[in-house]
Amino acid sequence: MRLQVSDLTFSYGDRSLFEGVSFSLEPGQALSIDGPSGSGKSTLCLILAGLIPRLIAGDLRGEVSYDDIPLAQMSLTQIAAAVAMVFQTPDQQLFLSTVEDELAFACENLCLPAEEIGSRIDEILDIFSLEPYRMAHPDTLSGGQRQLVTIASILMMRPHFVILDEALSQLDENHTQRVLNVLERLKQTGTGLIIVDHRETVHALCETHLDLEQYSCRL
């Protein structure tokens, strides 16, 4: 699946953020997004994930498409299969009573068979070394552990593209490296990555770079 962004311009009311953003991303490629505070990094991520303007209002022009299908014309099921987003704060995405429930939730909404969901849970718990916390309430985990659960729950859906909006910022060095290893494996199996993060260790994972300051309407 290929992501194509063409001449994207966005504003909230009278506040213009960026204009003319264009890029493409092929399966297995990673893109880093950079720019100063307020340049629209998170907004761009929300647009790519289909949340703007579907759920969050704003003036959006240009086009985002996955495999030549405009995002605006895709159903929620199609969007869920194409792209998933991890936010900076895990509390925005965790709301169930156990880690296992969190991992199963999205796949249950996609009506996957119970055996397939169980197999995916076992696999992802092993990848992130979260098996001891399978039945733990997310509120009892550390901030870093909760973020690992959030990332794991997104990967349970096996989307074609994963967006991480400063999603590694709460992880210590060991947990960060664990996630980077997982992301490298995802790239090798054809998953595209879009990452907002300022660290060079994260940028090293990415073949391409987008500096939103170049597209700022304030220039």
mmCIF file of C-alpha atoms in Angstrom:
data_model
loop_
_atom_site.group_PDB
_atom_site.id
_atom_site.type_symbol
_atom_site.label_atom_id
_atom_site.label_comp_id
_atom_site.label_asym_id
_atom_site.label_seq_id
_atom_site.Cartn_x
_atom_site.Cartn_y
_atom_site.Cartn_z
ATOM 1 C CA MET A 1 0.000 0.000 0.000
ATOM 2 C CA ARG A 2 1.311 3.429 -0.997
ATOM 3 C CA LEU A 3 0.625 6.714 0.797
ATOM 4 C CA GLN A 4 0.371 9.825 -1.373
ATOM 5 C CA VAL A 5 0.003 13.365 0.013
ATOM 6 C CA SER A 6 -0.677 16.061 -2.568
ATOM 7 C CA ASP A 7 -0.563 19.839 -2.000
ATOM 8 C CA LEU A 8 -1.923 19.650 1.551
ATOM 9 C CA THR A 9 -2.943 22.960 3.163
ATOM 10 C CA PHE A 10 -4.588 23.301 6.555
ATOM 11 C CA SER A 11 -5.918 26.017 8.845
ATOM 12 C CA TYR A 12 -7.962 26.248 12.032
ATOM 13 C CA GLY A 13 -10.289 29.160 11.360
ATOM 14 C CA ASP A 14 -8.064 32.215 10.823
ATOM 15 C CA ARG A 15 -4.937 30.337 11.962
ATOM 16 C CA SER A 16 -3.073 28.833 9.003
ATOM 17 C CA LEU A 17 -0.524 26.150 9.814
ATOM 18 C CA PHE A 18 1.030 24.901 6.583
ATOM 19 C CA GLU A 19 0.464 24.911 2.857
ATOM 20 C CA GLY A 20 1.585 22.880 -0.137
ATOM 21 C CA VAL A 21 2.774 19.769 1.730
ATOM 22 C CA SER A 22 3.406 16.925 -0.716
ATOM 23 C CA PHE A 23 5.200 13.598 -0.307
ATOM 24 C CA SER A 24 4.768 9.882 -0.893
ATOM 25 C CA LEU A 25 5.672 6.871 1.195
ATOM 26 C CA GLU A 26 6.086 3.338 -0.084
ATOM 27 C CA PRO A 27 5.574 0.093 1.872
ATOM 28 C CA GLY A 28 8.460 -0.529 4.248
ATOM 29 C CA GLN A 29 9.659 3.087 4.249
ATOM 30 C CA ALA A 30 9.852 5.415 7.261
ATOM 31 C CA LEU A 31 9.355 9.176 7.308
ATOM 32 C CA SER A 32 10.397 11.504 10.134
ATOM 33 C CA ILE A 33 8.464 14.750 10.623
ATOM 34 C CA ASP A 34 10.207 17.718 12.197
ATOM 35 C CA GLY A 35 9.480 21.385 12.795
ATOM 36 C CA PRO A 36 9.210 23.948 15.574
ATOM 37 C CA SER A 37 6.413 23.962 18.134
ATOM 38 C CA GLY A 38 3.161 25.051 16.532
ATOM 39 C CA SER A 39 4.223 24.147 12.994
ATOM 40 C CA GLY A 40 1.497 21.503 12.716
ATOM 41 C CA LYS A 41 3.305 18.194 13.263
ATOM 42 C CA SER A 42 0.492 16.652 15.327
ATOM 43 C CA THR A 43 -2.125 18.168 13.035
ATOM 44 C CA LEU A 44 -0.507 16.556 10.003
ATOM 45 C CA CYS A 45 -0.483 13.205 11.811
ATOM 46 C CA LEU A 46 -4.199 13.558 12.613
ATOM 47 C CA ILE A 47 -4.905 14.324 8.964
ATOM 48 C CA LEU A 48 -2.962 11.270 7.773
ATOM 49 C CA ALA A 49 -4.856 9.118 10.291
ATOM 50 C CA GLY A 50 -8.207 10.343 8.976
ATOM 51 C CA LEU A 51 -9.205 12.144 12.185
ATOM 52 C CA ILE A 52 -9.097 15.609 10.590
ATOM 53 C CA PRO A 53 -11.538 16.779 9.333
ATOM 54 C CA ARG A 54 -13.723 13.703 9.950
ATOM 55 C CA LEU A 55 -13.731 14.119 13.751
ATOM 56 C CA ILE A 56 -11.841 17.385 14.297
ATOM 57 C CA ALA A 57 -12.987 20.443 12.367
ATOM 58 C CA GLY A 58 -10.657 22.496 10.203
ATOM 59 C CA ASP A 59 -10.156 23.820 6.684
ATOM 60 C CA LEU A 60 -8.312 21.095 4.782
ATOM 61 C CA ARG A 61 -7.343 21.351 1.128
ATOM 62 C CA GLY A 62 -5.325 18.963 -0.985
ATOM 63 C CA GLU A 63 -5.558 15.195 -0.859
ATOM 64 C CA VAL A 64 -4.342 12.195 1.123
ATOM 65 C CA SER A 65 -4.742 8.814 -0.547
ATOM 66 C CA TYR A 66 -3.857 5.219 0.223
ATOM 67 C CA ASP A 67 -3.343 3.081 -2.886
ATOM 68 C CA ASP A 68 -4.911 5.860 -4.964
ATOM 69 C CA ILE A 69 -8.100 5.840 -2.866
ATOM 70 C CA PRO A 70 -8.743 9.312 -1.380
ATOM 71 C CA LEU A 71 -8.844 9.144 2.407
ATOM 72 C CA ALA A 72 -12.056 11.194 2.408
ATOM 73 C CA GLN A 73 -13.770 8.398 0.459
ATOM 74 C CA MET A 74 -12.570 5.530 2.647
ATOM 75 C CA SER A 75 -14.806 3.825 5.207
ATOM 76 C CA LEU A 76 -13.767 3.601 8.849
ATOM 77 C CA THR A 77 -12.926 -0.081 8.324
ATOM 78 C CA GLN A 78 -10.702 0.765 5.355
ATOM 79 C CA ILE A 79 -8.956 3.489 7.337
ATOM 80 C CA ALA A 80 -8.358 1.146 10.285
ATOM 81 C CA ALA A 81 -6.709 -1.361 7.945
ATOM 82 C CA ALA A 82 -4.612 1.310 6.261
ATOM 83 C CA VAL A 83 -3.296 3.456 9.109
ATOM 84 C CA ALA A 84 -3.179 3.645 12.914
ATOM 85 C CA MET A 85 -1.814 6.327 15.205
ATOM 86 C CA VAL A 86 -0.097 6.290 18.595
ATOM 87 C CA PHE A 87 -0.364 9.505 20.601
ATOM 88 C CA GLN A 88 2.229 11.016 22.940
ATOM 89 C CA THR A 89 0.189 10.370 26.086
ATOM 90 C CA PRO A 90 -0.964 6.768 26.646
ATOM 91 C CA ASP A 91 -3.901 7.864 28.815
ATOM 92 C CA GLN A 92 -5.550 9.163 25.624
ATOM 93 C CA GLN A 93 -5.836 5.597 24.311
ATOM 94 C CA LEU A 94 -6.109 3.295 27.337
ATOM 95 C CA PHE A 95 -9.510 2.880 28.996
ATOM 96 C CA LEU A 96 -10.158 -0.825 29.679
ATOM 97 C CA SER A 97 -9.579 -2.875 32.823
ATOM 98 C CA THR A 98 -6.750 -5.198 31.722
ATOM 99 C CA VAL A 99 -3.835 -5.161 29.305
ATOM 100 C CA GLU A 100 -5.341 -8.162 27.520
ATOM 101 C CA ASP A 101 -8.619 -6.294 27.007
ATOM 102 C CA GLU A 102 -6.757 -3.298 25.588
ATOM 103 C CA LEU A 103 -4.936 -5.506 23.100
ATOM 104 C CA ALA A 104 -8.094 -7.316 22.029
ATOM 105 C CA PHE A 105 -10.376 -4.288 21.715
ATOM 106 C CA ALA A 106 -9.565 -3.003 18.229
ATOM 107 C CA CYS A 107 -9.381 -6.482 16.717
ATOM 108 C CA GLU A 108 -12.765 -7.333 18.230
ATOM 109 C CA ASN A 109 -14.186 -4.209 16.587
ATOM 110 C CA LEU A 110 -12.779 -5.489 13.286
ATOM 111 C CA CYS A 111 -14.671 -8.764 13.950
ATOM 112 C CA LEU A 112 -11.569 -10.948 13.764
ATOM 113 C CA PRO A 113 -12.000 -14.574 14.914
ATOM 114 C CA ALA A 114 -11.335 -15.164 18.618
ATOM 115 C CA GLU A 115 -8.543 -17.654 17.866
ATOM 116 C CA GLU A 116 -6.765 -15.107 15.650
ATOM 117 C CA ILE A 117 -7.077 -12.415 18.315
ATOM 118 C CA GLY A 118 -5.704 -14.768 20.973
ATOM 119 C CA SER A 119 -2.754 -15.698 18.770
ATOM 120 C CA ARG A 120 -1.950 -12.053 18.105
ATOM 121 C CA ILE A 121 -2.152 -11.219 21.826
ATOM 122 C CA ASP A 122 0.288 -14.007 22.717
ATOM 123 C CA GLU A 123 2.686 -12.837 20.004
ATOM 124 C CA ILE A 124 2.607 -9.136 20.891
ATOM 125 C CA LEU A 125 2.939 -9.779 24.639
ATOM 126 C CA ASP A 126 6.082 -11.790 23.912
ATOM 127 C CA ILE A 127 7.528 -9.141 21.563
ATOM 128 C CA PHE A 128 7.152 -6.389 24.170
ATOM 129 C CA SER A 129 7.866 -8.606 27.230
ATOM 130 C CA LEU A 130 4.442 -7.716 28.634
ATOM 131 C CA GLU A 131 3.233 -11.252 29.437
ATOM 132 C CA PRO A 132 3.578 -10.717 33.240
ATOM 133 C CA TYR A 133 1.154 -7.793 32.939
ATOM 134 C CA ARG A 134 -1.482 -9.535 30.798
ATOM 135 C CA MET A 135 -4.221 -9.269 33.444
ATOM 136 C CA ALA A 136 -2.929 -6.072 35.088
ATOM 137 C CA HIS A 137 -4.962 -2.869 35.055
ATOM 138 C CA PRO A 138 -3.127 -0.312 32.888
ATOM 139 C CA ASP A 139 -3.362 2.242 35.716
ATOM 140 C CA THR A 140 -1.035 0.074 37.815
ATOM 141 C CA LEU A 141 1.745 0.215 35.201
ATOM 142 C CA SER A 142 4.467 2.817 34.822
ATOM 143 C CA GLY A 143 4.136 5.515 32.172
ATOM 144 C CA GLY A 144 6.610 3.716 29.938
ATOM 145 C CA GLN A 145 4.819 0.386 30.327
ATOM 146 C CA ARG A 146 1.465 1.998 29.508
ATOM 147 C CA GLN A 147 2.955 3.454 26.346
ATOM 148 C CA LEU A 148 4.255 0.024 25.364
ATOM 149 C CA VAL A 149 0.712 -1.320 25.803
ATOM 150 C CA THR A 150 -0.608 1.496 23.604
ATOM 151 C CA ILE A 151 1.904 0.770 20.848
ATOM 152 C CA ALA A 152 1.237 -2.957 21.141
ATOM 153 C CA SER A 153 -2.530 -2.438 20.854
ATOM 154 C CA ILE A 154 -2.054 -0.444 17.648
ATOM 155 C CA LEU A 155 0.214 -3.097 16.155
ATOM 156 C CA MET A 156 -2.415 -5.736 16.958
ATOM 157 C CA MET A 157 -4.435 -4.387 14.015
ATOM 158 C CA ARG A 158 -1.457 -4.844 11.645
ATOM 159 C CA PRO A 159 -2.096 -1.614 9.724
ATOM 160 C CA HIS A 160 -0.148 -0.819 6.570
ATOM 161 C CA PHE A 161 1.088 2.468 8.100
ATOM 162 C CA VAL A 162 1.818 3.332 11.737
ATOM 163 C CA ILE A 163 2.001 6.949 12.903
ATOM 164 C CA LEU A 164 3.896 7.710 16.125
ATOM 165 C CA ASP A 165 3.365 11.285 17.314
ATOM 166 C CA GLU A 166 6.175 11.655 19.879
ATOM 167 C CA ALA A 167 4.984 8.278 21.118
ATOM 168 C CA LEU A 168 8.451 7.263 22.350
ATOM 169 C CA SER A 169 8.996 10.339 24.511
ATOM 170 C CA GLN A 170 7.990 8.633 27.777
ATOM 171 C CA LEU A 171 10.146 5.565 27.251
ATOM 172 C CA ASP A 172 13.544 5.047 28.842
ATOM 173 C CA GLU A 173 16.538 4.057 26.719
ATOM 174 C CA ASN A 174 15.934 0.307 27.029
ATOM 175 C CA HIS A 175 12.236 0.516 26.179
ATOM 176 C CA THR A 176 12.967 2.901 23.317
ATOM 177 C CA GLN A 177 15.454 0.488 21.819
ATOM 178 C CA ARG A 178 12.971 -2.368 22.179
ATOM 179 C CA VAL A 179 10.358 -0.387 20.238
ATOM 180 C CA LEU A 180 12.895 0.665 17.591
ATOM 181 C CA ASN A 181 13.806 -2.996 17.076
ATOM 182 C CA VAL A 182 10.123 -3.815 16.589
ATOM 183 C CA LEU A 183 9.701 -0.913 14.155
ATOM 184 C CA GLU A 184 12.711 -2.089 12.136
ATOM 185 C CA ARG A 185 11.118 -5.528 11.870
ATOM 186 C CA LEU A 186 7.854 -3.929 10.741
ATOM 187 C CA LYS A 187 9.672 -2.058 7.990
ATOM 188 C CA GLN A 188 11.212 -5.295 6.774
ATOM 189 C CA THR A 189 7.735 -6.832 6.461
ATOM 190 C CA GLY A 190 6.391 -3.852 4.487
ATOM 191 C CA THR A 191 4.839 -1.592 7.123
ATOM 192 C CA GLY A 192 5.281 2.139 6.523
ATOM 193 C CA LEU A 193 6.200 4.384 9.449
ATOM 194 C CA ILE A 194 5.579 8.081 10.112
ATOM 195 C CA ILE A 195 7.421 9.311 13.194
ATOM 196 C CA VAL A 196 7.477 12.623 15.039
ATOM 197 C CA ASP A 197 10.547 12.609 17.299
ATOM 198 C CA HIS A 198 13.611 14.832 17.683
ATOM 199 C CA ARG A 199 16.176 12.155 18.584
ATOM 200 C CA GLU A 200 18.847 11.073 16.134
ATOM 201 C CA THR A 201 18.458 7.419 17.147
ATOM 202 C CA VAL A 202 14.884 7.580 15.892
ATOM 203 C CA HIS A 203 15.748 9.594 12.776
ATOM 204 C CA ALA A 204 18.291 6.910 11.859
ATOM 205 C CA LEU A 205 15.372 4.544 11.274
ATOM 206 C CA CYS A 206 13.920 6.837 8.599
ATOM 207 C CA GLU A 207 14.943 7.090 4.951
ATOM 208 C CA THR A 208 13.109 10.363 4.354
ATOM 209 C CA HIS A 209 12.569 13.558 6.324
ATOM 210 C CA LEU A 210 9.883 16.247 6.243
ATOM 211 C CA ASP A 211 10.583 19.648 7.829
ATOM 212 C CA LEU A 212 7.217 21.374 8.271
ATOM 213 C CA GLU A 213 8.911 24.721 8.856
ATOM 214 C CA GLN A 214 9.510 24.835 5.103
ATOM 215 C CA TYR A 215 5.743 24.777 4.545
ATOM 216 C CA SER A 216 4.788 27.169 7.316
ATOM 217 C CA CYS A 217 2.263 29.847 6.422
ATOM 218 C CA ARG A 218 4.142 32.156 8.788
ATOM 219 C CA LEU A 219 7.209 32.386 6.546
#
